[in-house]
């Protein structure tokens, strides 16, 4: 596990930061998790024990000496750091302000990896003093369970940094996927293509949310978790793909904005788990129960998928 930095800093302790920090720490790094919000830090500290249990359950690679410390003191969080992973909200101006605060405190050799969901790295790097040190490192949620990370160099990213980050990701046994830069990167382009069609089908009343979830989980998700879309085409036959895509592609949803019914729900304060209601409604204790079911399912699925050939 020699490629792993001895000291790493995660900036932003919301949905993504704690799982990222815990994964690196279990692999042996000393990790500082920083946030501007005391409340976010308190929540992360409370969740850390649970996340450690999950990492143990999936046999995430472990090495002695790793730890996570939590705090709102940026200078302390950056002391001696080699790798910074930025996980603050998805707003370009905020991320650029954070980069400026970081660059005022760190040496030129320190790497900054951004967990942006899809803002082009080249755009983000424009404001940096040392643009070559910025690289995209897109973890998938929940980051301590999904063992794949997209690596996206921008136009200014140092070439050597790409290989270095690939080695870091391999050091904690995740699959690095190296990509060329494109808005949304690969994972979210595919996910958002699926979500666009799903939301259109719901809006048009073609299927219920329950029916949609069952169809996508068993008809698509189960299959794609084993074979991937490229191999799926070989299994189905390229001639079948041609026959279907020739009439179906032109009928698929091509909306460019968020669906109105989603905007309406947001206006009503329905954001999902975080507000006890979104696509579904949740009563007392339901959100905690669903979160547990999801984690249990992901642990079981990851164990199974790790034990079968990579087809
Ligand atoms: N939520 C998700 O499923 C995924 C999110 N991402 C990306 O990761 C990044 C973080 O997303 P989430 O964790 O969901 O966001 P979040 O909103 O849950 O957490 C962000 C945290 O950053 C903190 N923060 C705000 N300004 C800060 C500053 N100046 N310095 C330090 N901390 C600051 C907030 O207090 C908050 O705790 C975003 O770029 C997002 O697009 C990537 C993969 C999945
Ligand atoms: C709905 C949604 N949007 C973005 C992301 C991301 O990868 O940035 C995710 C995710 O699961 O990681 C997501 O579910």
PDB file of C-alpha atoms in Angstrom, residues 22-276:
ATOM      1  CA  UNK A  22     -12.802   6.433   6.333  1.00  0.00           C
ATOM      2  CA  UNK A  23     -11.805   4.452   3.213  1.00  0.00           C
ATOM      3  CA  UNK A  24      -8.382   6.124   3.051  1.00  0.00           C
ATOM      4  CA  UNK A  25      -7.860   5.766   6.803  1.00  0.00           C
ATOM      5  CA  UNK A  26      -8.661   2.057   6.798  1.00  0.00           C
ATOM      6  CA  UNK A  27      -6.025   1.629   4.074  1.00  0.00           C
ATOM      7  CA  UNK A  28      -3.456   3.235   6.409  1.00  0.00           C
ATOM      8  CA  UNK A  29      -3.546   6.995   5.782  1.00  0.00           C
ATOM      9  CA  UNK A  30      -3.728   9.668   8.449  1.00  0.00           C
ATOM     10  CA  UNK A  31      -6.789  11.607   7.306  1.00  0.00           C
ATOM     11  CA  UNK A  32      -8.015  15.017   8.436  1.00  0.00           C
ATOM     12  CA  UNK A  33     -11.689  15.653   7.700  1.00  0.00           C
ATOM     13  CA  UNK A  34     -12.410  19.389   7.590  1.00  0.00           C
ATOM     14  CA  UNK A  35     -15.683  21.299   7.297  1.00  0.00           C
ATOM     15  CA  UNK A  36     -16.739  24.908   7.942  1.00  0.00           C
ATOM     16  CA  UNK A  37     -19.769  23.584   9.829  1.00  0.00           C
ATOM     17  CA  UNK A  38     -19.419  22.282  13.400  1.00  0.00           C
ATOM     18  CA  UNK A  39     -22.725  20.436  12.939  1.00  0.00           C
ATOM     19  CA  UNK A  40     -21.451  18.616   9.841  1.00  0.00           C
ATOM     20  CA  UNK A  41     -18.325  17.568  11.749  1.00  0.00           C
ATOM     21  CA  UNK A  42     -20.413  16.333  14.682  1.00  0.00           C
ATOM     22  CA  UNK A  43     -22.598  14.271  12.318  1.00  0.00           C
ATOM     23  CA  UNK A  44     -19.506  12.821  10.635  1.00  0.00           C
ATOM     24  CA  UNK A  45     -17.965  11.844  13.973  1.00  0.00           C
ATOM     25  CA  UNK A  46     -21.221  10.151  14.957  1.00  0.00           C
ATOM     26  CA  UNK A  47     -21.401   8.238  11.645  1.00  0.00           C
ATOM     27  CA  UNK A  48     -17.735   7.180  11.627  1.00  0.00           C
ATOM     28  CA  UNK A  49     -18.207   4.046  13.755  1.00  0.00           C
ATOM     29  CA  UNK A  50     -20.974   2.783  11.482  1.00  0.00           C
ATOM     30  CA  UNK A  51     -18.876   3.421   8.368  1.00  0.00           C
ATOM     31  CA  UNK A  52     -15.923   1.550   9.918  1.00  0.00           C
ATOM     32  CA  UNK A  53     -18.241  -1.424  10.500  1.00  0.00           C
ATOM     33  CA  UNK A  54     -19.322  -1.354   6.854  1.00  0.00           C
ATOM     34  CA  UNK A  55     -15.702  -1.248   5.638  1.00  0.00           C
ATOM     35  CA  UNK A  56     -14.882  -4.248   7.825  1.00  0.00           C
ATOM     36  CA  UNK A  57     -17.934  -6.112   6.476  1.00  0.00           C
ATOM     37  CA  UNK A  58     -16.752  -5.741   2.852  1.00  0.00           C
ATOM     38  CA  UNK A  59     -13.140  -6.605   3.744  1.00  0.00           C
ATOM     39  CA  UNK A  60     -11.944  -3.221   2.527  1.00  0.00           C
ATOM     40  CA  UNK A  61      -8.109  -3.334   2.506  1.00  0.00           C
ATOM     41  CA  UNK A  62      -6.751  -2.395   5.889  1.00  0.00           C
ATOM     42  CA  UNK A  63      -3.325  -1.358   7.090  1.00  0.00           C
ATOM     43  CA  UNK A  64      -2.236  -0.300  10.555  1.00  0.00           C
ATOM     44  CA  UNK A  65      -1.709   3.313  11.513  1.00  0.00           C
ATOM     45  CA  UNK A  66      -4.624   4.915   9.692  1.00  0.00           C
ATOM     46  CA  UNK A  67      -6.915   7.362  11.439  1.00  0.00           C
ATOM     47  CA  UNK A  68      -9.451  10.118  10.852  1.00  0.00           C
ATOM     48  CA  UNK A  69      -9.420  13.354  12.839  1.00  0.00           C
ATOM     49  CA  UNK A  70     -12.298  15.794  12.529  1.00  0.00           C
ATOM     50  CA  UNK A  71     -12.237  19.582  12.758  1.00  0.00           C
ATOM     51  CA  UNK A  72     -13.020  23.103  11.600  1.00  0.00           C
ATOM     52  CA  UNK A  73      -9.425  24.415  11.754  1.00  0.00           C
ATOM     53  CA  UNK A  74      -8.192  24.568   8.152  1.00  0.00           C
ATOM     54  CA  UNK A  75      -4.509  25.161   9.012  1.00  0.00           C
ATOM     55  CA  UNK A  76      -4.492  22.101  11.274  1.00  0.00           C
ATOM     56  CA  UNK A  77      -6.251  20.034   8.607  1.00  0.00           C
ATOM     57  CA  UNK A  78      -3.595  20.908   6.035  1.00  0.00           C
ATOM     58  CA  UNK A  79      -0.491  20.402   8.204  1.00  0.00           C
ATOM     59  CA  UNK A  80       1.869  18.042   6.320  1.00  0.00           C
ATOM     60  CA  UNK A  81      -0.834  16.926   3.862  1.00  0.00           C
ATOM     61  CA  UNK A  82       0.126  15.328   0.533  1.00  0.00           C
ATOM     62  CA  UNK A  83      -3.316  14.830  -1.001  1.00  0.00           C
ATOM     63  CA  UNK A  84      -6.398  17.030  -0.613  1.00  0.00           C
ATOM     64  CA  UNK A  85      -9.780  15.694  -1.715  1.00  0.00           C
ATOM     65  CA  UNK A  86     -12.328  18.480  -2.152  1.00  0.00           C
ATOM     66  CA  UNK A  87     -15.964  17.487  -1.480  1.00  0.00           C
ATOM     67  CA  UNK A  88     -17.832  20.771  -0.937  1.00  0.00           C
ATOM     68  CA  UNK A  89     -21.193  21.517  -2.666  1.00  0.00           C
ATOM     69  CA  UNK A  90     -21.371  21.401  -6.457  1.00  0.00           C
ATOM     70  CA  UNK A  91     -20.967  25.147  -7.103  1.00  0.00           C
ATOM     71  CA  UNK A  92     -18.085  26.313  -9.273  1.00  0.00           C
ATOM     72  CA  UNK A  93     -17.567  29.641  -7.445  1.00  0.00           C
ATOM     73  CA  UNK A  94     -17.534  27.913  -4.044  1.00  0.00           C
ATOM     74  CA  UNK A  95     -15.045  25.301  -5.195  1.00  0.00           C
ATOM     75  CA  UNK A  96     -12.813  28.000  -6.684  1.00  0.00           C
ATOM     76  CA  UNK A  97     -12.942  29.971  -3.415  1.00  0.00           C
ATOM     77  CA  UNK A  98     -11.995  26.817  -1.513  1.00  0.00           C
ATOM     78  CA  UNK A  99      -9.065  26.211  -3.899  1.00  0.00           C
ATOM     79  CA  UNK A 100      -7.843  29.778  -3.272  1.00  0.00           C
ATOM     80  CA  UNK A 101      -8.043  29.259   0.512  1.00  0.00           C
ATOM     81  CA  UNK A 102      -6.128  25.993   0.142  1.00  0.00           C
ATOM     82  CA  UNK A 103      -3.442  27.355  -2.185  1.00  0.00           C
ATOM     83  CA  UNK A 104      -2.747  30.195   0.251  1.00  0.00           C
ATOM     84  CA  UNK A 105      -1.724  27.535   2.791  1.00  0.00           C
ATOM     85  CA  UNK A 106      -0.024  24.673   0.900  1.00  0.00           C
ATOM     86  CA  UNK A 107       3.165  24.051  -1.060  1.00  0.00           C
ATOM     87  CA  UNK A 108       3.153  23.607  -4.840  1.00  0.00           C
ATOM     88  CA  UNK A 109       3.702  19.841  -4.564  1.00  0.00           C
ATOM     89  CA  UNK A 110       0.402  19.097  -2.798  1.00  0.00           C
ATOM     90  CA  UNK A 111      -2.203  17.366  -5.006  1.00  0.00           C
ATOM     91  CA  UNK A 112      -5.783  18.665  -5.107  1.00  0.00           C
ATOM     92  CA  UNK A 113      -8.347  16.102  -6.275  1.00  0.00           C
ATOM     93  CA  UNK A 114     -11.928  17.250  -6.729  1.00  0.00           C
ATOM     94  CA  UNK A 115     -14.932  15.005  -6.198  1.00  0.00           C
ATOM     95  CA  UNK A 116     -17.077  17.158  -8.499  1.00  0.00           C
ATOM     96  CA  UNK A 117     -19.985  15.252 -10.059  1.00  0.00           C
ATOM     97  CA  UNK A 118     -19.145  16.674 -13.455  1.00  0.00           C
ATOM     98  CA  UNK A 119     -17.889  20.263 -13.595  1.00  0.00           C
ATOM     99  CA  UNK A 120     -15.055  20.292 -16.154  1.00  0.00           C
ATOM    100  CA  UNK A 121     -11.662  20.174 -14.429  1.00  0.00           C
ATOM    101  CA  UNK A 122     -10.171  22.579 -16.986  1.00  0.00           C
ATOM    102  CA  UNK A 123     -12.727  25.234 -15.995  1.00  0.00           C
ATOM    103  CA  UNK A 124     -12.063  24.729 -12.296  1.00  0.00           C
ATOM    104  CA  UNK A 125      -8.282  24.852 -12.768  1.00  0.00           C
ATOM    105  CA  UNK A 126      -8.407  28.279 -14.440  1.00  0.00           C
ATOM    106  CA  UNK A 127      -8.394  30.016 -11.044  1.00  0.00           C
ATOM    107  CA  UNK A 128      -5.520  27.993  -9.541  1.00  0.00           C
ATOM    108  CA  UNK A 129      -1.991  29.243  -8.894  1.00  0.00           C
ATOM    109  CA  UNK A 130      -0.733  25.740  -9.783  1.00  0.00           C
ATOM    110  CA  UNK A 131      -3.331  24.387 -12.275  1.00  0.00           C
ATOM    111  CA  UNK A 132      -1.306  21.221 -12.923  1.00  0.00           C
ATOM    112  CA  UNK A 133      -2.067  19.886  -9.437  1.00  0.00           C
ATOM    113  CA  UNK A 134      -5.852  19.683  -9.944  1.00  0.00           C
ATOM    114  CA  UNK A 135      -7.440  16.419 -11.084  1.00  0.00           C
ATOM    115  CA  UNK A 136     -10.937  14.960 -11.015  1.00  0.00           C
ATOM    116  CA  UNK A 137     -11.440  12.050  -8.604  1.00  0.00           C
ATOM    117  CA  UNK A 138     -15.122  11.184  -8.778  1.00  0.00           C
ATOM    118  CA  UNK A 139     -16.283   8.765  -6.102  1.00  0.00           C
ATOM    119  CA  UNK A 140     -19.755   7.271  -6.285  1.00  0.00           C
ATOM    120  CA  UNK A 141     -22.217   7.416  -3.383  1.00  0.00           C
ATOM    121  CA  UNK A 142     -21.842   5.770  -0.845  1.00  0.00           C
ATOM    122  CA  UNK A 143     -18.111   6.241  -1.348  1.00  0.00           C
ATOM    123  CA  UNK A 144     -17.046   3.625   1.201  1.00  0.00           C
ATOM    124  CA  UNK A 145     -19.078   0.963  -0.641  1.00  0.00           C
ATOM    125  CA  UNK A 146     -18.853   1.644  -4.376  1.00  0.00           C
ATOM    126  CA  UNK A 147     -15.348   0.445  -5.331  1.00  0.00           C
ATOM    127  CA  UNK A 148     -14.928   2.479  -8.536  1.00  0.00           C
ATOM    128  CA  UNK A 149     -13.454   5.944  -8.981  1.00  0.00           C
ATOM    129  CA  UNK A 150     -13.422   8.002 -12.170  1.00  0.00           C
ATOM    130  CA  UNK A 151     -10.131   9.815 -12.771  1.00  0.00           C
ATOM    131  CA  UNK A 152     -10.402  12.862 -15.002  1.00  0.00           C
ATOM    132  CA  UNK A 153      -7.411  14.993 -15.927  1.00  0.00           C
ATOM    133  CA  UNK A 154      -8.106  18.517 -17.161  1.00  0.00           C
ATOM    134  CA  UNK A 155      -6.126  20.145 -19.957  1.00  0.00           C
ATOM    135  CA  UNK A 156      -3.628  21.583 -17.445  1.00  0.00           C
ATOM    136  CA  UNK A 157      -3.279  18.511 -15.201  1.00  0.00           C
ATOM    137  CA  UNK A 158       0.329  17.274 -14.830  1.00  0.00           C
ATOM    138  CA  UNK A 159       0.726  14.046 -16.779  1.00  0.00           C
ATOM    139  CA  UNK A 160       2.607  12.330 -13.949  1.00  0.00           C
ATOM    140  CA  UNK A 161      -0.269  13.050 -11.582  1.00  0.00           C
ATOM    141  CA  UNK A 162      -2.624  10.826 -13.580  1.00  0.00           C
ATOM    142  CA  UNK A 163      -0.532   7.687 -12.992  1.00  0.00           C
ATOM    143  CA  UNK A 164       0.053   8.720  -9.398  1.00  0.00           C
ATOM    144  CA  UNK A 165      -3.687   8.941  -8.713  1.00  0.00           C
ATOM    145  CA  UNK A 166      -4.331   5.638 -10.492  1.00  0.00           C
ATOM    146  CA  UNK A 167      -1.793   4.025  -8.124  1.00  0.00           C
ATOM    147  CA  UNK A 168      -3.358   5.683  -5.092  1.00  0.00           C
ATOM    148  CA  UNK A 169      -6.797   4.341  -6.046  1.00  0.00           C
ATOM    149  CA  UNK A 170      -5.397   0.841  -6.640  1.00  0.00           C
ATOM    150  CA  UNK A 171      -3.672   1.006  -3.240  1.00  0.00           C
ATOM    151  CA  UNK A 172      -7.053   0.835  -1.505  1.00  0.00           C
ATOM    152  CA  UNK A 173      -8.307  -1.759  -3.978  1.00  0.00           C
ATOM    153  CA  UNK A 174     -10.768   0.419  -5.891  1.00  0.00           C
ATOM    154  CA  UNK A 175     -11.114   0.236  -9.673  1.00  0.00           C
ATOM    155  CA  UNK A 176      -9.744   3.422 -11.308  1.00  0.00           C
ATOM    156  CA  UNK A 177     -11.454   4.398 -14.563  1.00  0.00           C
ATOM    157  CA  UNK A 178      -9.391   6.907 -16.530  1.00  0.00           C
ATOM    158  CA  UNK A 179     -11.477   9.192 -18.723  1.00  0.00           C
ATOM    159  CA  UNK A 180     -11.182  12.138 -21.069  1.00  0.00           C
ATOM    160  CA  UNK A 181     -12.873  15.266 -19.807  1.00  0.00           C
ATOM    161  CA  UNK A 182     -16.555  15.772 -20.641  1.00  0.00           C
ATOM    162  CA  UNK A 183     -19.327  17.448 -18.564  1.00  0.00           C
ATOM    163  CA  UNK A 184     -20.814  14.927 -16.104  1.00  0.00           C
ATOM    164  CA  UNK A 185     -17.992  12.485 -16.839  1.00  0.00           C
ATOM    165  CA  UNK A 186     -18.986   8.952 -17.856  1.00  0.00           C
ATOM    166  CA  UNK A 187     -20.877   7.683 -14.819  1.00  0.00           C
ATOM    167  CA  UNK A 188     -23.226  10.624 -14.467  1.00  0.00           C
ATOM    168  CA  UNK A 189     -23.803  10.913 -18.225  1.00  0.00           C
ATOM    169  CA  UNK A 190     -25.039   7.318 -18.211  1.00  0.00           C
ATOM    170  CA  UNK A 191     -26.960   7.721 -14.931  1.00  0.00           C
ATOM    171  CA  UNK A 192     -28.598  10.959 -16.022  1.00  0.00           C
ATOM    172  CA  UNK A 193     -29.585   9.473 -19.393  1.00  0.00           C
ATOM    173  CA  UNK A 194     -31.341   6.697 -17.456  1.00  0.00           C
ATOM    174  CA  UNK A 195     -32.878   9.133 -14.965  1.00  0.00           C
ATOM    175  CA  UNK A 196     -34.144  11.436 -17.758  1.00  0.00           C
ATOM    176  CA  UNK A 197     -36.075   8.592 -19.374  1.00  0.00           C
ATOM    177  CA  UNK A 198     -37.281   7.292 -15.982  1.00  0.00           C
ATOM    178  CA  UNK A 199     -38.626  10.701 -14.948  1.00  0.00           C
ATOM    179  CA  UNK A 200     -40.374  11.112 -18.326  1.00  0.00           C
ATOM    180  CA  UNK A 201     -42.051   7.711 -17.950  1.00  0.00           C
ATOM    181  CA  UNK A 202     -43.285   8.692 -14.478  1.00  0.00           C
ATOM    182  CA  UNK A 203     -44.453  12.130 -15.626  1.00  0.00           C
ATOM    183  CA  UNK A 204     -46.436  10.570 -18.472  1.00  0.00           C
ATOM    184  CA  UNK A 205     -48.006   8.026 -16.098  1.00  0.00           C
ATOM    185  CA  UNK A 206     -46.668   5.069 -18.078  1.00  0.00           C
ATOM    186  CA  UNK A 207     -45.584   3.239 -14.923  1.00  0.00           C
ATOM    187  CA  UNK A 208     -45.792   3.679 -11.137  1.00  0.00           C
ATOM    188  CA  UNK A 209     -42.662   4.501  -9.075  1.00  0.00           C
ATOM    189  CA  UNK A 210     -42.841   0.975  -7.612  1.00  0.00           C
ATOM    190  CA  UNK A 211     -43.130  -0.577 -11.067  1.00  0.00           C
ATOM    191  CA  UNK A 212     -40.295   1.543 -12.427  1.00  0.00           C
ATOM    192  CA  UNK A 213     -37.994   0.614  -9.534  1.00  0.00           C
ATOM    193  CA  UNK A 214     -38.761  -3.106  -9.971  1.00  0.00           C
ATOM    194  CA  UNK A 215     -38.244  -2.962 -13.753  1.00  0.00           C
ATOM    195  CA  UNK A 216     -34.935  -1.089 -13.575  1.00  0.00           C
ATOM    196  CA  UNK A 217     -33.596  -3.055 -10.594  1.00  0.00           C
ATOM    197  CA  UNK A 218     -34.299  -6.522 -11.993  1.00  0.00           C
ATOM    198  CA  UNK A 219     -34.475  -5.916 -15.737  1.00  0.00           C
ATOM    199  CA  UNK A 220     -31.466  -3.611 -16.065  1.00  0.00           C
ATOM    200  CA  UNK A 221     -29.551  -3.141 -12.814  1.00  0.00           C
ATOM    201  CA  UNK A 222     -29.152  -6.821 -11.948  1.00  0.00           C
ATOM    202  CA  UNK A 223     -27.974  -7.687 -15.463  1.00  0.00           C
ATOM    203  CA  UNK A 224     -25.671  -4.696 -15.885  1.00  0.00           C
ATOM    204  CA  UNK A 225     -24.045  -5.307 -12.487  1.00  0.00           C
ATOM    205  CA  UNK A 226     -22.734  -8.589 -13.908  1.00  0.00           C
ATOM    206  CA  UNK A 227     -21.976  -7.862 -17.564  1.00  0.00           C
ATOM    207  CA  UNK A 228     -21.704  -4.128 -18.371  1.00  0.00           C
ATOM    208  CA  UNK A 229     -23.347  -2.415 -21.367  1.00  0.00           C
ATOM    209  CA  UNK A 230     -20.725  -3.319 -23.985  1.00  0.00           C
ATOM    210  CA  UNK A 231     -20.846  -7.040 -23.239  1.00  0.00           C
ATOM    211  CA  UNK A 232     -24.646  -6.793 -22.991  1.00  0.00           C
ATOM    212  CA  UNK A 233     -24.743  -5.808 -26.672  1.00  0.00           C
ATOM    213  CA  UNK A 234     -22.730  -8.894 -27.606  1.00  0.00           C
ATOM    214  CA  UNK A 235     -25.095 -11.051 -25.558  1.00  0.00           C
ATOM    215  CA  UNK A 236     -28.206  -9.489 -27.136  1.00  0.00           C
ATOM    216  CA  UNK A 237     -26.760  -9.270 -30.665  1.00  0.00           C
ATOM    217  CA  UNK A 238     -25.765  -6.080 -32.482  1.00  0.00           C
ATOM    218  CA  UNK A 239     -28.448  -6.806 -35.081  1.00  0.00           C
ATOM    219  CA  UNK A 240     -31.096  -6.673 -32.350  1.00  0.00           C
ATOM    220  CA  UNK A 241     -29.631  -3.396 -31.102  1.00  0.00           C
ATOM    221  CA  UNK A 242     -29.851  -1.991 -34.635  1.00  0.00           C
ATOM    222  CA  UNK A 243     -33.418  -3.191 -35.124  1.00  0.00           C
ATOM    223  CA  UNK A 244     -34.636  -1.663 -31.838  1.00  0.00           C
ATOM    224  CA  UNK A 245     -32.525   1.514 -31.771  1.00  0.00           C
ATOM    225  CA  UNK A 246     -33.622   2.406 -35.314  1.00  0.00           C
ATOM    226  CA  UNK A 247     -37.209   3.082 -34.125  1.00  0.00           C
ATOM    227  CA  UNK A 248     -36.752   3.550 -30.360  1.00  0.00           C
ATOM    228  CA  UNK A 249     -33.943   6.110 -30.147  1.00  0.00           C
ATOM    229  CA  UNK A 250     -36.051   8.775 -31.852  1.00  0.00           C
ATOM    230  CA  UNK A 251     -38.856   8.204 -29.329  1.00  0.00           C
ATOM    231  CA  UNK A 252     -36.728   8.563 -26.173  1.00  0.00           C
ATOM    232  CA  UNK A 253     -37.011  11.653 -24.000  1.00  0.00           C
ATOM    233  CA  UNK A 254     -34.732  14.523 -24.997  1.00  0.00           C
ATOM    234  CA  UNK A 255     -35.723  17.164 -22.391  1.00  0.00           C
ATOM    235  CA  UNK A 256     -32.931  19.547 -21.556  1.00  0.00           C
ATOM    236  CA  UNK A 257     -34.289  20.793 -18.212  1.00  0.00           C
ATOM    237  CA  UNK A 258     -35.246  19.189 -14.889  1.00  0.00           C
ATOM    238  CA  UNK A 259     -38.831  17.786 -15.094  1.00  0.00           C
ATOM    239  CA  UNK A 260     -41.502  20.157 -13.730  1.00  0.00           C
ATOM    240  CA  UNK A 261     -42.885  17.608 -11.243  1.00  0.00           C
ATOM    241  CA  UNK A 262     -39.438  17.349  -9.637  1.00  0.00           C
ATOM    242  CA  UNK A 263     -39.204  21.150  -9.403  1.00  0.00           C
ATOM    243  CA  UNK A 264     -42.670  21.181  -7.776  1.00  0.00           C
ATOM    244  CA  UNK A 265     -41.619  18.616  -5.178  1.00  0.00           C
ATOM    245  CA  UNK A 266     -38.489  20.631  -4.350  1.00  0.00           C
ATOM    246  CA  UNK A 267     -40.631  23.775  -3.963  1.00  0.00           C
ATOM    247  CA  UNK A 268     -42.765  21.821  -1.438  1.00  0.00           C
ATOM    248  CA  UNK A 269     -39.599  20.923   0.518  1.00  0.00           C
ATOM    249  CA  UNK A 270     -39.645  17.300  -0.637  1.00  0.00           C
ATOM    250  CA  UNK A 271     -35.977  16.451  -1.159  1.00  0.00           C
ATOM    251  CA  UNK A 272     -35.931  12.719  -0.395  1.00  0.00           C
ATOM    252  CA  UNK A 273     -34.436  10.998   2.657  1.00  0.00           C
ATOM    253  CA  UNK A 274     -33.167  14.301   4.054  1.00  0.00           C
ATOM    254  CA  UNK A 275     -36.750  15.680   4.354  1.00  0.00           C
ATOM    255  CA  UNK A 276     -38.641  12.417   5.004  1.00  0.00           C
TER     256      UNK A 276
END
